[in-house]
Amino acid sequence: MLRAAHWVAVDTEADSLHAYPEKVCLIQVSTAAGDRLIDPLAKFPLDSFLEALSGHQLIMHGADYDLRLLRKHHEFVPSSIFDTMLAARLLGVSKFSLSDLVENYLGVKLEKGPQKANWALRPLTDRMEKYARNDTHYLKPLSDHLKNELSEKGRLGWHAEYCARLIVDSTTEPDPDPDQVWRIKGSHRLSRPALAVLRELWRWREQEAIAANRPPFFVLSHELLVGIAESAATGQSIEPLFPRHLSERRSSGIYRAVQKGLAVPSDHQPRIPRTSAHRPNEAQRRRYLDLQKRRDTRANHLAIDPTLLASRSVLSDLAHDWETHSRELMNWQRGILEKPL
């Protein structure tokens, strides 16, 4: 039945706010035959279902996270997608959430629903089921409106190229660098001894989070990890930084991690990262300003967000070496940016 469908809309729900590591808890599918909820947590194989999906262009909304989840947990990569959020952005729509688009294009006001619910719980409540079905129920008529507008503006090719890039970018993530995964927000200000402590605290927190099946921030926040590492490395007491209801077991675990970090010999302590950013010369600065003006002028004329053409970091790369980095642009972006004003 799914293989013969003329169109397929897909969404997913995960439990990233409630479990660690997260998992896909629900796959919503809509076709002309109706809306279906697929339960990946049930004890039946999904191979034939995913194989049937692979033969279709999938209509999705804000697909990047869904694509990552499906690739990571089910090794599924679609051959083609139509992303309604991306379509709206390429049309210059400023409010592009699903509820905004459905209301503006279809005249239907969606309930905000249990967005932060634990989707691993069974059975799902009626309210959760309704919310989940609504995530795909309106995607086909919405995509029809958006596709017509993209075609009228000559941007359908832009969208197709962007969707193809989105699939690649979301499903080919490199393996995490073991020297980078623990360098959390705030770590840039730490000394090498403090970084050694932070690394051990991060490893301890990962073990705790996995054992408790809870996201790491439920164990200790980034801010507290950095604060404890900084205090320990400078000989200050760390106990005043502990949360009030921290268990004795976890307190002991923190102390052990701190001692292990402090015992790391100085020549084995993590390096303080040095910025490798290229310092632009005067000619490159002028090229950057010229490219920025060109991007902003064209984006204003097209009534789209300038970052859809190029982010600041991409502009910096282009100003440094256009020949090399312009190849990394999508064809439609390069066509717009390469022409002088």
mmCIF file of C-alpha atoms in Angstrom:
data_model
loop_
_atom_site.group_PDB
_atom_site.id
_atom_site.type_symbol
_atom_site.label_atom_id
_atom_site.label_comp_id
_atom_site.label_asym_id
_atom_site.label_seq_id
_atom_site.Cartn_x
_atom_site.Cartn_y
_atom_site.Cartn_z
ATOM 1 C CA MET A 1 0.000 0.000 0.000
ATOM 2 C CA LEU A 2 2.765 2.424 0.931
ATOM 3 C CA ARG A 3 4.788 1.503 -2.154
ATOM 4 C CA ALA A 4 1.864 2.421 -4.408
ATOM 5 C CA ALA A 5 1.156 5.755 -2.684
ATOM 6 C CA HIS A 6 1.279 8.787 -4.964
ATOM 7 C CA TRP A 7 2.745 10.903 -2.170
ATOM 8 C CA VAL A 8 4.107 10.341 1.348
ATOM 9 C CA ALA A 9 4.561 12.793 4.229
ATOM 10 C CA VAL A 10 6.801 11.828 7.162
ATOM 11 C CA ASP A 11 7.767 13.116 10.602
ATOM 12 C CA THR A 12 9.346 11.623 13.715
ATOM 13 C CA GLU A 13 9.170 12.053 17.467
ATOM 14 C CA ALA A 14 12.097 11.300 19.786
ATOM 15 C CA ASP A 15 12.683 11.352 23.547
ATOM 16 C CA SER A 16 15.801 13.547 23.606
ATOM 17 C CA LEU A 17 14.493 15.553 26.580
ATOM 18 C CA HIS A 18 13.859 12.395 28.600
ATOM 19 C CA ALA A 19 16.431 9.728 27.685
ATOM 20 C CA TYR A 20 20.118 9.322 26.844
ATOM 21 C CA PRO A 21 20.990 8.497 24.214
ATOM 22 C CA GLU A 22 17.752 9.495 22.514
ATOM 23 C CA LYS A 23 15.769 7.137 20.309
ATOM 24 C CA VAL A 24 13.098 7.397 17.636
ATOM 25 C CA CYS A 25 9.809 6.771 19.448
ATOM 26 C CA LEU A 26 7.295 7.418 16.696
ATOM 27 C CA ILE A 27 7.228 7.733 12.906
ATOM 28 C CA GLN A 28 4.211 9.544 11.488
ATOM 29 C CA VAL A 29 3.215 8.817 7.909
ATOM 30 C CA SER A 30 0.442 10.379 5.847
ATOM 31 C CA THR A 31 -0.675 9.281 2.378
ATOM 32 C CA ALA A 32 -3.867 9.761 0.375
ATOM 33 C CA ALA A 33 -5.190 6.734 2.284
ATOM 34 C CA GLY A 34 -4.876 8.480 5.653
ATOM 35 C CA ASP A 35 -2.555 9.073 8.592
ATOM 36 C CA ARG A 36 -0.619 6.289 10.299
ATOM 37 C CA LEU A 37 1.527 6.129 13.437
ATOM 38 C CA ILE A 38 4.406 3.639 13.285
ATOM 39 C CA ASP A 39 5.850 2.485 16.617
ATOM 40 C CA PRO A 40 9.615 1.807 16.336
ATOM 41 C CA LEU A 41 9.613 0.700 19.984
ATOM 42 C CA ALA A 42 7.324 -2.240 19.223
ATOM 43 C CA LYS A 43 8.976 -5.580 18.622
ATOM 44 C CA PHE A 44 8.650 -5.838 14.872
ATOM 45 C CA PRO A 45 11.173 -5.132 12.080
ATOM 46 C CA LEU A 46 10.943 -1.875 10.132
ATOM 47 C CA ASP A 47 12.993 -3.005 7.131
ATOM 48 C CA SER A 48 10.118 -3.434 4.669
ATOM 49 C CA PHE A 49 8.471 -0.202 5.848
ATOM 50 C CA LEU A 50 11.675 1.818 5.390
ATOM 51 C CA GLU A 51 12.351 0.157 2.049
ATOM 52 C CA ALA A 52 8.882 1.226 0.880
ATOM 53 C CA LEU A 53 9.594 4.792 2.041
ATOM 54 C CA SER A 54 12.875 4.924 0.132
ATOM 55 C CA GLY A 55 11.111 4.849 -3.230
ATOM 56 C CA HIS A 56 9.283 8.130 -2.600
ATOM 57 C CA GLN A 57 10.036 11.808 -2.347
ATOM 58 C CA LEU A 58 9.164 12.419 1.312
ATOM 59 C CA ILE A 59 7.323 15.587 2.287
ATOM 60 C CA MET A 60 8.812 16.807 5.579
ATOM 61 C CA HIS A 61 9.009 19.959 7.653
ATOM 62 C CA GLY A 62 12.351 21.047 9.116
ATOM 63 C CA ALA A 63 13.791 17.709 8.079
ATOM 64 C CA ASP A 64 17.374 17.975 9.341
ATOM 65 C CA TYR A 65 16.790 16.508 12.831
ATOM 66 C CA ASP A 66 14.469 13.785 11.507
ATOM 67 C CA LEU A 67 17.039 12.831 8.866
ATOM 68 C CA ARG A 68 19.778 12.565 11.503
ATOM 69 C CA LEU A 69 17.603 10.392 13.726
ATOM 70 C CA LEU A 70 16.543 8.044 10.943
ATOM 71 C CA ARG A 71 20.124 7.672 9.711
ATOM 72 C CA LYS A 72 21.598 7.168 13.177
ATOM 73 C CA HIS A 73 19.036 4.742 14.577
ATOM 74 C CA HIS A 74 17.648 2.991 11.498
ATOM 75 C CA GLU A 75 20.322 3.538 8.818
ATOM 76 C CA PHE A 76 17.661 5.080 6.608
ATOM 77 C CA VAL A 77 18.462 7.821 4.092
ATOM 78 C CA PRO A 78 15.698 8.993 1.736
ATOM 79 C CA SER A 79 16.458 9.472 -1.930
ATOM 80 C CA SER A 80 14.536 12.743 -2.128
ATOM 81 C CA ILE A 81 12.603 15.122 0.145
ATOM 82 C CA PHE A 82 10.412 18.212 -0.139
ATOM 83 C CA ASP A 83 11.027 20.317 2.980
ATOM 84 C CA THR A 84 8.126 22.719 3.569
ATOM 85 C CA MET A 85 10.030 24.869 6.054
ATOM 86 C CA LEU A 86 12.865 25.349 3.589
ATOM 87 C CA ALA A 87 10.366 26.107 0.814
ATOM 88 C CA ALA A 88 8.761 28.824 2.939
ATOM 89 C CA ARG A 89 12.148 30.381 3.723
ATOM 90 C CA LEU A 90 13.101 30.449 0.039
ATOM 91 C CA LEU A 91 9.834 32.287 -0.608
ATOM 92 C CA GLY A 92 10.729 34.905 2.004
ATOM 93 C CA VAL A 93 8.105 33.810 4.544
ATOM 94 C CA SER A 94 9.195 35.172 7.928
ATOM 95 C CA LYS A 95 7.050 32.879 10.109
ATOM 96 C CA PHE A 96 7.770 29.355 8.919
ATOM 97 C CA SER A 97 6.814 27.055 11.800
ATOM 98 C CA LEU A 98 4.406 24.314 10.765
ATOM 99 C CA SER A 99 1.558 25.859 12.743
ATOM 100 C CA ASP A 100 2.141 29.292 11.169
ATOM 101 C CA LEU A 101 2.266 27.882 7.645
ATOM 102 C CA VAL A 102 -0.789 25.664 8.073
ATOM 103 C CA GLU A 103 -2.768 28.593 9.450
ATOM 104 C CA ASN A 104 -1.607 31.055 6.780
ATOM 105 C CA TYR A 105 -1.946 28.759 3.763
ATOM 106 C CA LEU A 106 -4.741 26.379 4.790
ATOM 107 C CA GLY A 107 -6.692 28.385 7.360
ATOM 108 C CA VAL A 108 -6.332 25.703 10.038
ATOM 109 C CA LYS A 109 -5.161 26.595 13.527
ATOM 110 C CA LEU A 110 -3.178 23.741 15.074
ATOM 111 C CA GLU A 111 -3.005 23.160 18.803
ATOM 112 C CA LYS A 112 0.532 23.681 20.099
ATOM 113 C CA GLY A 113 0.316 20.307 21.747
ATOM 114 C CA PRO A 114 2.667 18.313 23.976
ATOM 115 C CA GLN A 115 5.927 19.238 22.204
ATOM 116 C CA LYS A 116 8.046 18.325 25.236
ATOM 117 C CA ALA A 117 6.181 15.141 26.063
ATOM 118 C CA ASN A 118 7.966 11.861 26.640
ATOM 119 C CA TRP A 119 7.184 10.050 23.390
ATOM 120 C CA ALA A 120 8.547 6.756 24.724
ATOM 121 C CA LEU A 121 5.590 6.395 27.087
ATOM 122 C CA ARG A 122 2.933 3.876 26.111
ATOM 123 C CA PRO A 123 0.083 4.093 25.540
ATOM 124 C CA LEU A 124 0.100 7.528 23.944
ATOM 125 C CA THR A 125 -2.632 9.848 25.169
ATOM 126 C CA ASP A 126 -5.358 10.892 22.732
ATOM 127 C CA ARG A 127 -3.896 14.406 22.772
ATOM 128 C CA MET A 128 -0.422 13.108 21.863
ATOM 129 C CA GLU A 129 -1.841 10.992 19.032
ATOM 130 C CA LYS A 130 -3.743 13.955 17.611
ATOM 131 C CA TYR A 131 -0.667 16.179 17.813
ATOM 132 C CA ALA A 132 1.477 13.521 16.131
ATOM 133 C CA ARG A 133 -0.989 12.974 13.280
ATOM 134 C CA ASN A 134 -1.285 16.710 12.670
ATOM 135 C CA ASP A 135 2.475 16.902 12.070
ATOM 136 C CA THR A 136 2.014 15.127 8.726
ATOM 137 C CA HIS A 137 -1.708 15.439 7.980
ATOM 138 C CA TYR A 138 -1.411 18.889 6.347
ATOM 139 C CA LEU A 139 1.987 18.550 4.688
ATOM 140 C CA LYS A 140 0.717 17.503 1.243
ATOM 141 C CA PRO A 141 -1.720 20.403 0.659
ATOM 142 C CA LEU A 142 0.809 22.774 2.221
ATOM 143 C CA SER A 143 3.552 21.513 -0.086
ATOM 144 C CA ASP A 144 1.266 21.998 -3.102
ATOM 145 C CA HIS A 145 0.817 25.689 -2.256
ATOM 146 C CA LEU A 146 4.512 26.188 -1.632
ATOM 147 C CA LYS A 147 5.547 24.280 -4.749
ATOM 148 C CA ASN A 148 3.289 26.470 -6.903
ATOM 149 C CA GLU A 149 4.764 29.654 -5.439
ATOM 150 C CA LEU A 150 8.321 28.389 -5.858
ATOM 151 C CA SER A 151 7.557 27.565 -9.478
ATOM 152 C CA GLU A 152 6.035 30.995 -10.097
ATOM 153 C CA LYS A 153 9.137 32.688 -8.666
ATOM 154 C CA GLY A 154 11.540 30.408 -10.535
ATOM 155 C CA ARG A 155 12.923 28.964 -7.297
ATOM 156 C CA LEU A 156 11.810 25.341 -7.537
ATOM 157 C CA GLY A 157 15.311 24.363 -8.677
ATOM 158 C CA TRP A 158 16.826 26.233 -5.725
ATOM 159 C CA HIS A 159 14.654 24.225 -3.370
ATOM 160 C CA ALA A 160 15.463 20.887 -5.010
ATOM 161 C CA GLU A 161 19.195 21.587 -4.765
ATOM 162 C CA TYR A 162 18.893 22.737 -1.162
ATOM 163 C CA CYS A 163 16.908 19.617 -0.193
ATOM 164 C CA ALA A 164 19.529 17.371 -1.801
ATOM 165 C CA ARG A 165 22.267 19.189 0.140
ATOM 166 C CA LEU A 166 20.231 18.881 3.337
ATOM 167 C CA ILE A 167 20.044 15.101 2.942
ATOM 168 C CA VAL A 168 23.807 14.860 2.504
ATOM 169 C CA ASP A 169 24.667 17.255 5.341
ATOM 170 C CA SER A 170 22.251 15.580 7.771
ATOM 171 C CA THR A 171 23.223 11.971 7.086
ATOM 172 C CA THR A 172 27.005 12.082 6.633
ATOM 173 C CA GLU A 173 28.157 13.499 9.946
ATOM 174 C CA PRO A 174 31.808 12.698 10.700
ATOM 175 C CA ASP A 175 32.731 10.598 13.703
ATOM 176 C CA PRO A 176 33.089 12.780 16.814
ATOM 177 C CA ASP A 177 36.626 13.922 17.615
ATOM 178 C CA PRO A 178 37.513 12.472 21.058
ATOM 179 C CA ASP A 179 39.550 15.614 21.790
ATOM 180 C CA GLN A 180 36.587 17.874 21.042
ATOM 181 C CA VAL A 181 33.436 16.188 22.380
ATOM 182 C CA TRP A 182 34.165 17.183 25.980
ATOM 183 C CA ARG A 183 35.104 20.801 25.171
ATOM 184 C CA ILE A 184 31.757 22.215 26.199
ATOM 185 C CA LYS A 185 30.567 25.819 26.290
ATOM 186 C CA GLY A 186 32.812 27.860 28.592
ATOM 187 C CA SER A 187 35.812 25.529 28.350
ATOM 188 C CA HIS A 188 37.735 27.991 26.173
ATOM 189 C CA ARG A 189 38.565 30.077 29.232
ATOM 190 C CA LEU A 190 40.115 27.215 31.245
ATOM 191 C CA SER A 191 43.791 26.524 31.898
ATOM 192 C CA ARG A 192 45.373 23.238 30.874
ATOM 193 C CA PRO A 193 45.078 21.708 34.411
ATOM 194 C CA ALA A 194 41.420 22.738 34.498
ATOM 195 C CA LEU A 195 40.846 21.214 31.064
ATOM 196 C CA ALA A 196 42.268 17.910 32.341
ATOM 197 C CA VAL A 197 39.752 18.000 35.201
ATOM 198 C CA LEU A 198 36.902 18.984 32.880
ATOM 199 C CA ARG A 199 37.653 16.063 30.570
ATOM 200 C CA GLU A 200 37.341 13.589 33.457
ATOM 201 C CA LEU A 201 34.184 15.291 34.760
ATOM 202 C CA TRP A 202 32.632 15.085 31.293
ATOM 203 C CA ARG A 203 33.463 11.367 31.061
ATOM 204 C CA TRP A 204 31.937 10.793 34.502
ATOM 205 C CA ARG A 205 28.788 12.686 33.522
ATOM 206 C CA GLU A 206 28.448 10.664 30.287
ATOM 207 C CA GLN A 207 28.557 7.397 32.277
ATOM 208 C CA GLU A 208 26.018 8.733 34.761
ATOM 209 C CA ALA A 209 23.673 9.929 32.004
ATOM 210 C CA ILE A 210 23.777 6.593 30.166
ATOM 211 C CA ALA A 211 23.284 4.601 33.392
ATOM 212 C CA ALA A 212 20.324 6.772 34.413
ATOM 213 C CA ASN A 213 18.977 7.008 30.837
ATOM 214 C CA ARG A 214 18.662 10.740 31.328
ATOM 215 C CA PRO A 215 20.128 13.615 29.271
ATOM 216 C CA PRO A 216 23.495 14.838 30.629
ATOM 217 C CA PHE A 217 22.101 18.230 31.681
ATOM 218 C CA PHE A 218 19.899 16.382 34.193
ATOM 219 C CA VAL A 219 23.075 15.118 35.868
ATOM 220 C CA LEU A 220 25.086 18.370 35.918
ATOM 221 C CA SER A 221 24.912 21.428 33.692
ATOM 222 C CA HIS A 222 27.766 22.546 31.433
ATOM 223 C CA GLU A 223 28.159 25.628 33.593
ATOM 224 C CA LEU A 224 28.658 23.580 36.760
ATOM 225 C CA LEU A 225 31.166 21.236 35.088
ATOM 226 C CA VAL A 226 33.271 24.216 33.970
ATOM 227 C CA GLY A 227 32.961 25.904 37.366
ATOM 228 C CA ILE A 228 34.022 22.762 39.260
ATOM 229 C CA ALA A 229 36.985 22.206 36.923
ATOM 230 C CA GLU A 230 38.117 25.812 37.300
ATOM 231 C CA SER A 231 37.827 25.771 41.099
ATOM 232 C CA ALA A 232 39.567 22.403 41.451
ATOM 233 C CA ALA A 233 42.507 23.474 39.277
ATOM 234 C CA THR A 234 43.048 26.616 41.384
ATOM 235 C CA GLY A 235 42.842 24.812 44.739
ATOM 236 C CA GLN A 236 39.420 26.135 45.712
ATOM 237 C CA SER A 237 36.711 24.102 47.381
ATOM 238 C CA ILE A 238 34.338 22.533 44.885
ATOM 239 C CA GLU A 239 31.610 21.415 47.297
ATOM 240 C CA PRO A 240 29.871 24.837 47.411
ATOM 241 C CA LEU A 241 29.195 24.412 43.691
ATOM 242 C CA PHE A 242 27.350 21.096 44.124
ATOM 243 C CA PRO A 243 23.563 21.118 43.640
ATOM 244 C CA ARG A 244 21.672 20.925 46.933
ATOM 245 C CA HIS A 245 20.145 17.502 46.336
ATOM 246 C CA LEU A 246 23.222 15.809 44.865
ATOM 247 C CA SER A 247 23.452 12.238 46.146
ATOM 248 C CA GLU A 248 26.431 11.050 48.147
ATOM 249 C CA ARG A 249 27.240 8.559 45.382
ATOM 250 C CA ARG A 250 27.405 11.255 42.733
ATOM 251 C CA SER A 251 29.382 13.557 45.046
ATOM 252 C CA SER A 252 31.959 10.798 45.453
ATOM 253 C CA GLY A 253 32.023 10.285 41.687
ATOM 254 C CA ILE A 254 32.752 13.970 41.113
ATOM 255 C CA TYR A 255 35.593 13.938 43.651
ATOM 256 C CA ARG A 256 37.114 10.872 41.995
ATOM 257 C CA ALA A 257 36.897 12.481 38.561
ATOM 258 C CA VAL A 258 38.500 15.676 39.883
ATOM 259 C CA GLN A 259 41.365 13.761 41.503
ATOM 260 C CA LYS A 260 41.926 11.797 38.307
ATOM 261 C CA GLY A 261 42.064 15.004 36.312
ATOM 262 C CA LEU A 262 44.440 16.703 38.742
ATOM 263 C CA ALA A 263 46.761 13.680 38.578
ATOM 264 C CA VAL A 264 47.294 14.033 34.804
ATOM 265 C CA PRO A 265 50.967 14.961 34.169
ATOM 266 C CA SER A 266 51.443 18.450 32.738
ATOM 267 C CA ASP A 267 52.747 17.119 29.412
ATOM 268 C CA HIS A 268 49.566 15.044 29.004
ATOM 269 C CA GLN A 269 47.121 17.784 29.866
ATOM 270 C CA PRO A 270 44.827 18.909 27.027
ATOM 271 C CA ARG A 271 46.116 21.719 24.878
ATOM 272 C CA ILE A 272 44.462 25.114 24.911
ATOM 273 C CA PRO A 273 43.045 25.459 21.400
ATOM 274 C CA ARG A 274 44.589 28.225 19.390
ATOM 275 C CA THR A 275 42.487 30.029 16.883
ATOM 276 C CA SER A 276 43.441 29.078 13.361
ATOM 277 C CA ALA A 277 41.283 31.748 11.816
ATOM 278 C CA HIS A 278 42.937 33.395 8.840
ATOM 279 C CA ARG A 279 43.673 37.064 9.461
ATOM 280 C CA PRO A 280 42.430 38.858 6.373
ATOM 281 C CA ASN A 281 44.632 41.383 4.635
ATOM 282 C CA GLU A 282 43.303 44.679 3.320
ATOM 283 C CA ALA A 283 42.382 43.267 -0.095
ATOM 284 C CA GLN A 284 40.470 40.398 1.507
ATOM 285 C CA ARG A 285 38.637 42.765 3.840
ATOM 286 C CA ARG A 286 37.522 44.812 0.846
ATOM 287 C CA ARG A 287 36.389 41.647 -0.958
ATOM 288 C CA TYR A 288 34.440 40.585 2.143
ATOM 289 C CA LEU A 289 32.614 43.923 2.332
ATOM 290 C CA ASP A 290 31.917 43.797 -1.399
ATOM 291 C CA LEU A 291 30.532 40.247 -1.132
ATOM 292 C CA GLN A 292 28.482 41.170 1.926
ATOM 293 C CA LYS A 293 26.979 44.162 0.144
ATOM 294 C CA ARG A 294 26.304 42.008 -2.923
ATOM 295 C CA ARG A 295 24.654 39.288 -0.809
ATOM 296 C CA ASP A 296 22.511 41.723 1.194
ATOM 297 C CA THR A 297 21.415 43.674 -1.886
ATOM 298 C CA ARG A 298 20.424 40.530 -3.758
ATOM 299 C CA ALA A 299 18.706 39.035 -0.703
ATOM 300 C CA ASN A 300 16.762 42.246 -0.193
ATOM 301 C CA HIS A 301 15.691 42.221 -3.847
ATOM 302 C CA LEU A 302 14.629 38.559 -3.549
ATOM 303 C CA ALA A 303 13.006 39.224 -0.135
ATOM 304 C CA ILE A 304 14.801 36.294 1.517
ATOM 305 C CA ASP A 305 17.063 35.881 4.539
ATOM 306 C CA PRO A 306 20.646 36.794 3.450
ATOM 307 C CA THR A 307 22.048 33.721 5.225
ATOM 308 C CA LEU A 308 20.257 31.519 2.686
ATOM 309 C CA LEU A 309 22.736 32.895 0.152
ATOM 310 C CA ALA A 310 25.806 32.734 2.420
ATOM 311 C CA SER A 311 26.578 32.920 6.120
ATOM 312 C CA ARG A 312 29.239 35.278 7.491
ATOM 313 C CA SER A 313 31.757 32.442 7.742
ATOM 314 C CA VAL A 314 31.086 31.444 4.127
ATOM 315 C CA LEU A 315 31.559 35.063 3.017
ATOM 316 C CA SER A 316 34.863 35.123 4.880
ATOM 317 C CA ASP A 317 35.997 31.947 3.098
ATOM 318 C CA LEU A 318 34.932 33.344 -0.274
ATOM 319 C CA ALA A 319 36.794 36.596 0.350
ATOM 320 C CA HIS A 320 39.915 34.612 1.233
ATOM 321 C CA ASP A 321 39.756 32.256 -1.782
ATOM 322 C CA TRP A 322 36.807 32.550 -4.127
ATOM 323 C CA GLU A 323 38.092 29.939 -6.585
ATOM 324 C CA THR A 324 38.266 27.218 -3.932
ATOM 325 C CA HIS A 325 35.246 27.993 -1.777
ATOM 326 C CA SER A 326 32.790 29.024 -4.476
ATOM 327 C CA ARG A 327 32.749 25.335 -5.503
ATOM 328 C CA GLU A 328 31.191 24.578 -2.122
ATOM 329 C CA LEU A 329 28.209 26.825 -2.864
ATOM 330 C CA MET A 330 25.056 25.473 -4.408
ATOM 331 C CA ASN A 331 24.681 26.360 -8.069
ATOM 332 C CA TRP A 332 21.881 28.856 -7.477
ATOM 333 C CA GLN A 333 23.825 30.581 -4.677
ATOM 334 C CA ARG A 334 26.953 30.856 -6.816
ATOM 335 C CA GLY A 335 24.940 32.194 -9.739
ATOM 336 C CA ILE A 336 23.565 35.002 -7.583
ATOM 337 C CA LEU A 337 26.771 35.879 -5.756
ATOM 338 C CA GLU A 338 29.270 35.770 -8.610
ATOM 339 C CA LYS A 339 27.704 38.637 -10.552
ATOM 340 C CA PRO A 340 28.985 42.078 -9.450
ATOM 341 C CA LEU A 341 26.411 44.764 -8.586
#
